[in-house]
Amino acid sequence: MYIDFIRKRQEVLQLHKMKDLETDEHDAVLDGSIVNIVYDNAVEEIEDVNFALSFIQIALEFDFASRHVDHILEDVQRRHPDKEETLDALAKRPLLYIEDEIKRGKEMGLKKKVIMHRICQEIYSRYDEAVERITTEKMWSYYLDFVHNYLKSAKEKKRAKVQSILINKLEKAAEANCLSLNYYAVWIDLLFEKGDDDAALSVSLMAARKWNQVSLWIKCLTLHIRSGKSSKKVYLLFSEALSSLNEKDSISLWKLGVEWLSFADPERLIEFFEKGINKCTEISTPLKDMYLEATALRNGTQAARDLYKRFKKMGPLSPQVVRKMIIIEKAQLRPSIDSLRKYYEDGIREFGSS
């Protein structure tokens, strides 16, 4: 609304050729000082760094933006000197006038890529100073966000160089213990993309141990499997992961283990199942289902029937396990009617006719 007001006022004054424009009369609207006035009043009411910085985009709508941006940034530095948002805005300040810089550079005979390189180097330098001053995960994330976004937009011939810069910054953030969970995942992917598989595997394990999140353990284990690591080593990692995580949250890891052992080490699969069926219900129920199916496929229906009887003795049967056994029985050329009747009776007895 304010911008529209400025434009309309300028149009009116132009149409009427007001003599006031030729005088020394100070017009707070036309010379833009009202932008600073509005800003100053607003930040007195709302003490928030992001709110203050939001005025930069408003100031950029005007030809006289530079001095208003300077005013805003100087004020933000004074009010919020130790805020990560402040140093982030200061670091990225050269981007606000990038088109002007390119234009001036070309007038001096400089190529655009040379100008862009200078601007990026200046921004890197500012961020380097920022993370030394405020060594936090948030400050490092702002730095990494900038480089990561730059990588996404980089042309193919420049991508490798920017990728190396980002990997270097990720390493430094990790050394400072300021690397976020999300950026650990980015780091791992970049290392694999670069072809540094051993480093990627090392970082994936470091990340999984540091954050102890299911998603990172799955990523770590999946990468070790794809890299052809020995089944013994991978199995030990599975054991470490399952003993570290909250049991109720680990079903996806158990399922990955079953999938992997089914082709990598079938003999150890039974051992894995036996561990799982004695865990909490969230783990044991789906694993009993998978155990029945795997047994039927490997050793036949009779072996699955025997396993089902074991489950029945262990405690209450779940609808999932009973249904699986019925499916296995019905898959036979000549299903046992007596067995099917018993399974249905088990189901009704355990969880009703519904």
Short mmCIF file of C-alpha atoms in Angstrom, two decimals:
data_model
loop_
_atom_site.label_atom_id
_atom_site.label_comp_id
_atom_site.label_asym_id
_atom_site.label_seq_id
_atom_site.Cartn_x
_atom_site.Cartn_y
_atom_site.Cartn_z
CA MET A 1 0.00 0.00 0.00
CA TYR A 2 2.81 2.38 0.89
CA ILE A 3 4.58 1.70 -2.41
CA ASP A 4 1.40 2.40 -4.39
CA PHE A 5 0.94 5.60 -2.42
CA ILE A 6 4.46 6.75 -3.34
CA ARG A 7 3.94 6.04 -7.01
CA LYS A 8 0.58 7.81 -7.16
CA ARG A 9 1.98 10.82 -5.35
CA GLN A 10 4.86 11.05 -7.80
CA GLU A 11 2.45 10.83 -10.74
CA VAL A 12 0.25 13.61 -9.37
CA LEU A 13 3.21 15.88 -8.71
CA GLN A 14 4.60 15.21 -12.16
CA LEU A 15 1.30 15.99 -13.85
CA HIS A 16 0.86 19.26 -12.03
CA LYS A 17 4.56 20.21 -12.29
CA MET A 18 4.46 21.49 -8.77
CA LYS A 19 7.01 24.18 -8.10
CA ASP A 20 7.59 22.70 -4.69
CA LEU A 21 9.93 20.19 -6.34
CA GLU A 22 12.23 23.04 -7.32
CA THR A 23 12.44 24.37 -3.80
CA ASP A 24 14.42 23.15 -0.82
CA GLU A 25 11.25 21.99 0.86
CA HIS A 26 11.79 18.58 2.37
CA ASP A 27 9.24 16.02 1.24
CA ALA A 28 9.54 12.96 3.46
CA VAL A 29 7.56 10.86 1.04
CA LEU A 30 9.36 11.73 -2.16
CA ASP A 31 12.90 11.60 -0.83
CA GLY A 32 12.11 8.27 0.78
CA SER A 33 12.93 9.19 4.35
CA ILE A 34 9.47 8.05 5.33
CA VAL A 35 10.68 4.48 4.75
CA ASN A 36 13.11 4.91 7.61
CA ILE A 37 10.47 6.62 9.73
CA VAL A 38 8.01 3.77 9.22
CA TYR A 39 10.75 1.23 9.93
CA ASP A 40 11.94 2.99 13.09
CA ASN A 41 8.43 3.21 14.49
CA ALA A 42 7.66 -0.40 13.63
CA VAL A 43 10.73 -1.93 15.26
CA GLU A 44 10.13 0.10 18.39
CA GLU A 45 6.81 -1.70 18.71
CA ILE A 46 7.98 -5.16 17.63
CA GLU A 47 11.41 -6.26 18.85
CA ASP A 48 12.04 -9.12 16.44
CA VAL A 49 15.05 -9.56 14.18
CA ASN A 50 13.15 -11.29 11.38
CA PHE A 51 10.48 -8.59 11.44
CA ALA A 52 13.15 -5.92 11.15
CA LEU A 53 14.93 -7.68 8.30
CA SER A 54 11.66 -8.09 6.40
CA PHE A 55 11.76 -4.34 5.69
CA ILE A 56 14.74 -4.87 3.38
CA GLN A 57 12.51 -6.32 0.67
CA ILE A 58 10.22 -3.29 0.98
CA ALA A 59 13.16 -0.89 0.72
CA LEU A 60 14.39 -2.62 -2.44
CA GLU A 61 11.26 -1.46 -4.26
CA PHE A 62 12.70 2.06 -4.44
CA ASP A 63 15.46 3.65 -6.47
CA PHE A 64 16.97 4.97 -3.26
CA ALA A 65 17.07 1.48 -1.71
CA SER A 66 20.75 1.43 -0.81
CA ARG A 67 20.66 3.99 1.98
CA HIS A 68 17.50 2.46 3.46
CA VAL A 69 19.02 -1.01 3.44
CA ASP A 70 22.11 0.46 5.12
CA HIS A 71 19.89 2.07 7.74
CA ILE A 72 18.04 -1.19 8.41
CA LEU A 73 21.18 -3.32 8.64
CA GLU A 74 22.95 -0.83 10.88
CA ASP A 75 19.94 -0.74 13.17
CA VAL A 76 19.62 -4.53 13.22
CA GLN A 77 23.31 -4.80 14.11
CA ARG A 78 22.76 -2.41 16.99
CA ARG A 79 19.60 -4.10 18.28
CA HIS A 80 20.47 -7.75 17.58
CA PRO A 81 24.29 -8.01 17.41
CA ASP A 82 24.42 -11.65 18.54
CA LYS A 83 21.60 -13.04 16.42
CA GLU A 84 22.41 -15.53 13.68
CA GLU A 85 19.82 -13.87 11.45
CA THR A 86 21.76 -10.60 11.66
CA LEU A 87 25.05 -12.11 10.53
CA ASP A 88 23.27 -14.10 7.82
CA ALA A 89 21.74 -10.92 6.40
CA LEU A 90 25.09 -9.13 6.51
CA ALA A 91 26.85 -12.03 4.79
CA LYS A 92 24.32 -12.12 1.95
CA ARG A 93 24.19 -8.36 1.55
CA PRO A 94 26.21 -8.39 -1.72
CA LEU A 95 23.38 -10.38 -3.33
CA LEU A 96 21.00 -7.45 -2.90
CA TYR A 97 22.83 -5.44 -5.55
CA ILE A 98 24.17 -8.24 -7.71
CA GLU A 99 22.70 -6.86 -10.96
CA ASP A 100 24.27 -3.46 -10.31
CA GLU A 101 27.62 -5.10 -9.57
CA ILE A 102 27.47 -7.10 -12.79
CA LYS A 103 26.59 -3.97 -14.78
CA ARG A 104 29.44 -1.95 -13.25
CA GLY A 105 31.85 -4.82 -13.77
CA LYS A 106 30.97 -5.15 -17.44
CA GLU A 107 31.50 -1.43 -17.89
CA MET A 108 35.01 -2.02 -16.55
CA GLY A 109 35.53 -4.87 -19.00
CA LEU A 110 35.08 -7.69 -16.51
CA LYS A 111 33.32 -10.91 -17.42
CA LYS A 112 30.23 -11.94 -15.49
CA LYS A 113 31.87 -15.10 -14.13
CA VAL A 114 34.73 -13.03 -12.70
CA ILE A 115 32.28 -10.69 -11.00
CA MET A 116 30.24 -13.60 -9.63
CA HIS A 117 33.42 -15.24 -8.32
CA ARG A 118 34.36 -12.06 -6.45
CA ILE A 119 30.88 -11.75 -4.96
CA CYS A 120 30.87 -15.39 -3.82
CA GLN A 121 34.32 -15.06 -2.29
CA GLU A 122 33.17 -12.00 -0.38
CA ILE A 123 30.11 -13.85 0.91
CA TYR A 124 32.22 -16.87 1.92
CA SER A 125 34.56 -14.53 3.79
CA ARG A 126 31.67 -12.90 5.63
CA TYR A 127 30.21 -16.27 6.61
CA ASP A 128 33.63 -17.49 7.78
CA GLU A 129 33.77 -14.52 10.13
CA ALA A 130 30.17 -15.14 11.21
CA VAL A 131 30.71 -18.78 12.24
CA GLU A 132 33.83 -17.79 14.16
CA ARG A 133 31.87 -15.15 16.02
CA ILE A 134 28.73 -17.24 16.63
CA THR A 135 29.61 -20.93 16.60
CA THR A 136 26.15 -22.51 16.61
CA GLU A 137 24.31 -25.08 14.52
CA LYS A 138 21.93 -22.36 13.36
CA MET A 139 24.73 -20.06 12.14
CA TRP A 140 26.46 -22.91 10.34
CA SER A 141 23.16 -23.95 8.77
CA TYR A 142 22.73 -20.48 7.28
CA TYR A 143 26.22 -20.78 5.78
CA LEU A 144 25.56 -24.27 4.45
CA ASP A 145 22.18 -23.23 3.07
CA PHE A 146 23.88 -20.57 0.97
CA VAL A 147 26.53 -22.92 -0.45
CA HIS A 148 24.02 -25.74 -0.96
CA ASN A 149 21.64 -23.48 -2.89
CA TYR A 150 24.58 -22.21 -4.93
CA LEU A 151 25.47 -25.82 -5.78
CA LYS A 152 21.92 -26.54 -6.94
CA SER A 153 22.05 -23.65 -9.41
CA ALA A 154 25.68 -24.13 -10.50
CA LYS A 155 26.41 -25.05 -14.10
CA GLU A 156 27.89 -28.48 -14.76
CA LYS A 157 31.46 -27.25 -15.33
CA LYS A 158 31.43 -25.41 -12.00
CA ARG A 159 29.51 -27.98 -10.00
CA ALA A 160 32.55 -30.03 -8.93
CA LYS A 161 34.28 -26.97 -7.48
CA VAL A 162 31.22 -25.81 -5.54
CA GLN A 163 30.64 -29.39 -4.38
CA SER A 164 34.16 -29.51 -2.93
CA ILE A 165 33.57 -26.20 -1.16
CA LEU A 166 30.35 -27.50 0.38
CA ILE A 167 31.99 -30.74 1.51
CA ASN A 168 34.77 -28.71 3.12
CA LYS A 169 32.26 -26.52 4.98
CA LEU A 170 30.30 -29.60 6.10
CA GLU A 171 33.50 -31.08 7.54
CA LYS A 172 34.26 -27.88 9.42
CA ALA A 173 30.72 -27.67 10.79
CA ALA A 174 31.00 -31.26 12.01
CA GLU A 175 34.36 -30.53 13.64
CA ALA A 176 32.70 -27.64 15.47
CA ASN A 177 29.89 -30.01 16.52
CA CYS A 178 27.45 -27.71 14.71
CA LEU A 179 26.24 -29.90 11.84
CA SER A 180 22.50 -30.58 11.76
CA LEU A 181 20.96 -34.00 11.22
CA ASN A 182 19.69 -33.02 7.76
CA TYR A 183 23.09 -31.84 6.64
CA TYR A 184 24.72 -35.09 7.70
CA ALA A 185 22.49 -36.78 5.12
CA VAL A 186 23.48 -34.18 2.49
CA TRP A 187 27.15 -34.73 3.33
CA ILE A 188 26.87 -38.50 2.88
CA ASP A 189 25.14 -38.14 -0.50
CA LEU A 190 27.74 -35.65 -1.74
CA LEU A 191 30.61 -37.95 -0.79
CA PHE A 192 29.05 -40.84 -2.69
CA GLU A 193 28.37 -38.60 -5.66
CA LYS A 194 32.03 -37.58 -5.60
CA GLY A 195 33.07 -41.24 -5.53
CA ASP A 196 34.55 -41.19 -2.04
CA ASP A 197 32.67 -44.26 -0.82
CA ASP A 198 34.83 -45.01 2.22
CA ALA A 199 34.44 -41.46 3.54
CA ALA A 200 30.69 -41.62 2.91
CA LEU A 201 30.38 -44.88 4.85
CA SER A 202 32.44 -43.46 7.69
CA VAL A 203 30.30 -40.32 7.89
CA SER A 204 27.08 -42.35 7.68
CA LEU A 205 28.13 -44.43 10.69
CA MET A 206 29.29 -41.36 12.59
CA ALA A 207 25.93 -39.67 11.92
CA ALA A 208 23.92 -42.72 12.96
CA ARG A 209 25.82 -43.02 16.24
CA LYS A 210 25.65 -39.30 16.96
CA TRP A 211 21.93 -38.77 16.33
CA ASN A 212 20.69 -42.34 16.92
CA GLN A 213 17.75 -41.85 14.57
CA VAL A 214 16.05 -44.71 12.71
CA SER A 215 16.33 -42.87 9.38
CA LEU A 216 20.10 -42.42 9.72
CA TRP A 217 20.68 -46.01 10.80
CA ILE A 218 18.69 -47.22 7.79
CA LYS A 219 20.73 -44.96 5.51
CA CYS A 220 23.96 -46.19 7.08
CA LEU A 221 23.02 -49.86 6.80
CA THR A 222 21.63 -49.51 3.28
CA LEU A 223 24.86 -47.88 2.11
CA HIS A 224 27.00 -50.58 3.73
CA ILE A 225 24.88 -53.27 2.05
CA ARG A 226 25.08 -51.60 -1.38
CA SER A 227 28.83 -51.14 -0.99
CA GLY A 228 29.27 -54.89 -0.68
CA LYS A 229 30.55 -54.98 2.88
CA SER A 230 30.79 -58.43 4.46
CA SER A 231 27.60 -59.89 5.89
CA LYS A 232 29.38 -60.29 9.24
CA LYS A 233 30.18 -56.58 9.43
CA VAL A 234 26.70 -55.53 8.32
CA TYR A 235 25.07 -57.92 10.79
CA LEU A 236 27.12 -56.42 13.62
CA LEU A 237 25.93 -52.96 12.56
CA PHE A 238 22.33 -54.18 12.60
CA SER A 239 22.86 -55.51 16.12
CA GLU A 240 24.39 -52.20 17.23
CA ALA A 241 21.54 -50.20 15.71
CA LEU A 242 18.80 -52.36 17.23
CA SER A 243 20.39 -52.24 20.67
CA SER A 244 20.77 -48.44 20.47
CA LEU A 245 17.32 -47.45 19.25
CA ASN A 246 14.04 -47.32 21.12
CA GLU A 247 12.63 -50.81 20.57
CA LYS A 248 9.12 -49.67 19.65
CA ASP A 249 10.44 -47.39 16.90
CA SER A 250 12.68 -49.93 15.21
CA ILE A 251 10.30 -52.03 13.09
CA SER A 252 11.52 -50.53 9.79
CA LEU A 253 15.05 -51.58 10.75
CA TRP A 254 13.90 -55.13 11.53
CA LYS A 255 12.15 -55.31 8.16
CA LEU A 256 15.30 -54.12 6.40
CA GLY A 257 17.26 -56.80 8.24
CA VAL A 258 14.84 -59.52 7.13
CA GLU A 259 14.96 -58.32 3.52
CA TRP A 260 18.76 -58.24 3.50
CA LEU A 261 19.34 -61.57 5.29
CA SER A 262 16.86 -63.33 3.01
CA PHE A 263 19.39 -63.18 0.17
CA ALA A 264 22.68 -62.32 1.91
CA ASP A 265 22.72 -64.85 4.75
CA PRO A 266 19.60 -67.09 4.90
CA GLU A 267 21.05 -69.22 7.69
CA ARG A 268 21.34 -66.21 9.97
CA LEU A 269 17.80 -65.11 9.08
CA ILE A 270 16.31 -67.63 11.52
CA GLU A 271 18.53 -66.30 14.30
CA PHE A 272 17.34 -62.79 13.45
CA PHE A 273 13.68 -63.84 13.53
CA GLU A 274 14.13 -65.61 16.86
CA LYS A 275 15.45 -62.41 18.40
CA GLY A 276 12.58 -60.37 17.01
CA ILE A 277 9.66 -62.55 18.06
CA ASN A 278 10.58 -62.06 21.71
CA LYS A 279 10.49 -58.28 21.51
CA CYS A 280 7.56 -55.95 22.21
CA THR A 281 4.27 -56.39 20.34
CA GLU A 282 5.10 -53.63 17.84
CA ILE A 283 8.09 -55.71 16.73
CA SER A 284 7.09 -59.32 17.41
CA THR A 285 3.73 -59.27 15.60
CA PRO A 286 4.94 -58.22 12.13
CA LEU A 287 8.06 -60.39 12.50
CA LYS A 288 5.98 -63.48 13.31
CA ASP A 289 4.02 -62.78 10.14
CA MET A 290 7.24 -62.58 8.09
CA TYR A 291 8.73 -65.59 9.90
CA LEU A 292 5.75 -67.75 8.93
CA GLU A 293 5.98 -66.71 5.29
CA ALA A 294 9.74 -67.23 5.11
CA THR A 295 9.43 -70.67 6.74
CA ALA A 296 6.70 -71.75 4.32
CA LEU A 297 8.76 -70.65 1.32
CA ARG A 298 11.97 -72.32 2.51
CA ASN A 299 10.75 -75.43 4.32
CA GLY A 300 7.16 -75.96 3.28
CA THR A 301 3.70 -75.73 4.80
CA GLN A 302 4.26 -78.34 7.51
CA ALA A 303 7.19 -76.35 8.91
CA ALA A 304 4.99 -73.23 8.92
CA ARG A 305 2.26 -75.18 10.77
CA ASP A 306 4.78 -76.24 13.42
CA LEU A 307 5.98 -72.66 13.80
CA TYR A 308 2.40 -71.45 14.12
CA LYS A 309 1.87 -73.92 16.97
CA ARG A 310 4.93 -72.45 18.70
CA PHE A 311 3.49 -68.97 18.38
CA LYS A 312 0.22 -70.21 19.82
CA LYS A 313 2.00 -71.55 22.91
CA MET A 314 3.95 -68.30 23.34
CA GLY A 315 0.84 -66.31 24.09
CA PRO A 316 -2.15 -64.62 22.45
CA LEU A 317 -2.18 -64.82 18.67
CA SER A 318 -2.64 -61.65 16.67
CA PRO A 319 -5.16 -61.33 13.81
CA GLN A 320 -2.20 -60.70 11.50
CA VAL A 321 -0.54 -64.03 12.33
CA VAL A 322 -3.77 -66.03 12.06
CA ARG A 323 -4.60 -64.47 8.69
CA LYS A 324 -1.11 -65.20 7.40
CA MET A 325 -1.41 -68.86 8.38
CA ILE A 326 -4.78 -69.11 6.65
CA ILE A 327 -3.27 -67.61 3.47
CA ILE A 328 -0.38 -70.09 3.59
CA GLU A 329 -2.76 -73.01 4.07
CA LYS A 330 -5.07 -71.90 1.25
CA ALA A 331 -2.09 -71.59 -1.10
CA GLN A 332 -1.72 -75.41 -1.10
CA LEU A 333 -3.10 -77.48 -3.95
CA ARG A 334 -5.12 -79.40 -1.39
CA PRO A 335 -5.62 -77.22 1.69
CA SER A 336 -6.24 -79.04 4.96
CA ILE A 337 -9.84 -78.37 5.92
CA ASP A 338 -9.14 -79.44 9.49
CA SER A 339 -6.21 -77.05 9.76
CA LEU A 340 -8.22 -74.17 8.29
CA ARG A 341 -11.03 -74.81 10.75
CA LYS A 342 -8.57 -74.71 13.65
CA TYR A 343 -7.11 -71.42 12.44
CA TYR A 344 -10.55 -69.84 12.18
CA GLU A 345 -11.42 -71.17 15.64
CA ASP A 346 -8.18 -69.69 16.97
CA GLY A 347 -9.13 -66.37 15.47
CA ILE A 348 -12.62 -66.37 16.96
CA ARG A 349 -11.29 -67.41 20.35
CA GLU A 350 -8.52 -64.79 20.39
CA PHE A 351 -10.23 -61.74 18.92
CA GLY A 352 -13.89 -62.51 18.24
CA SER A 353 -16.01 -63.13 15.16
CA SER A 354 -15.54 -59.60 13.77
#
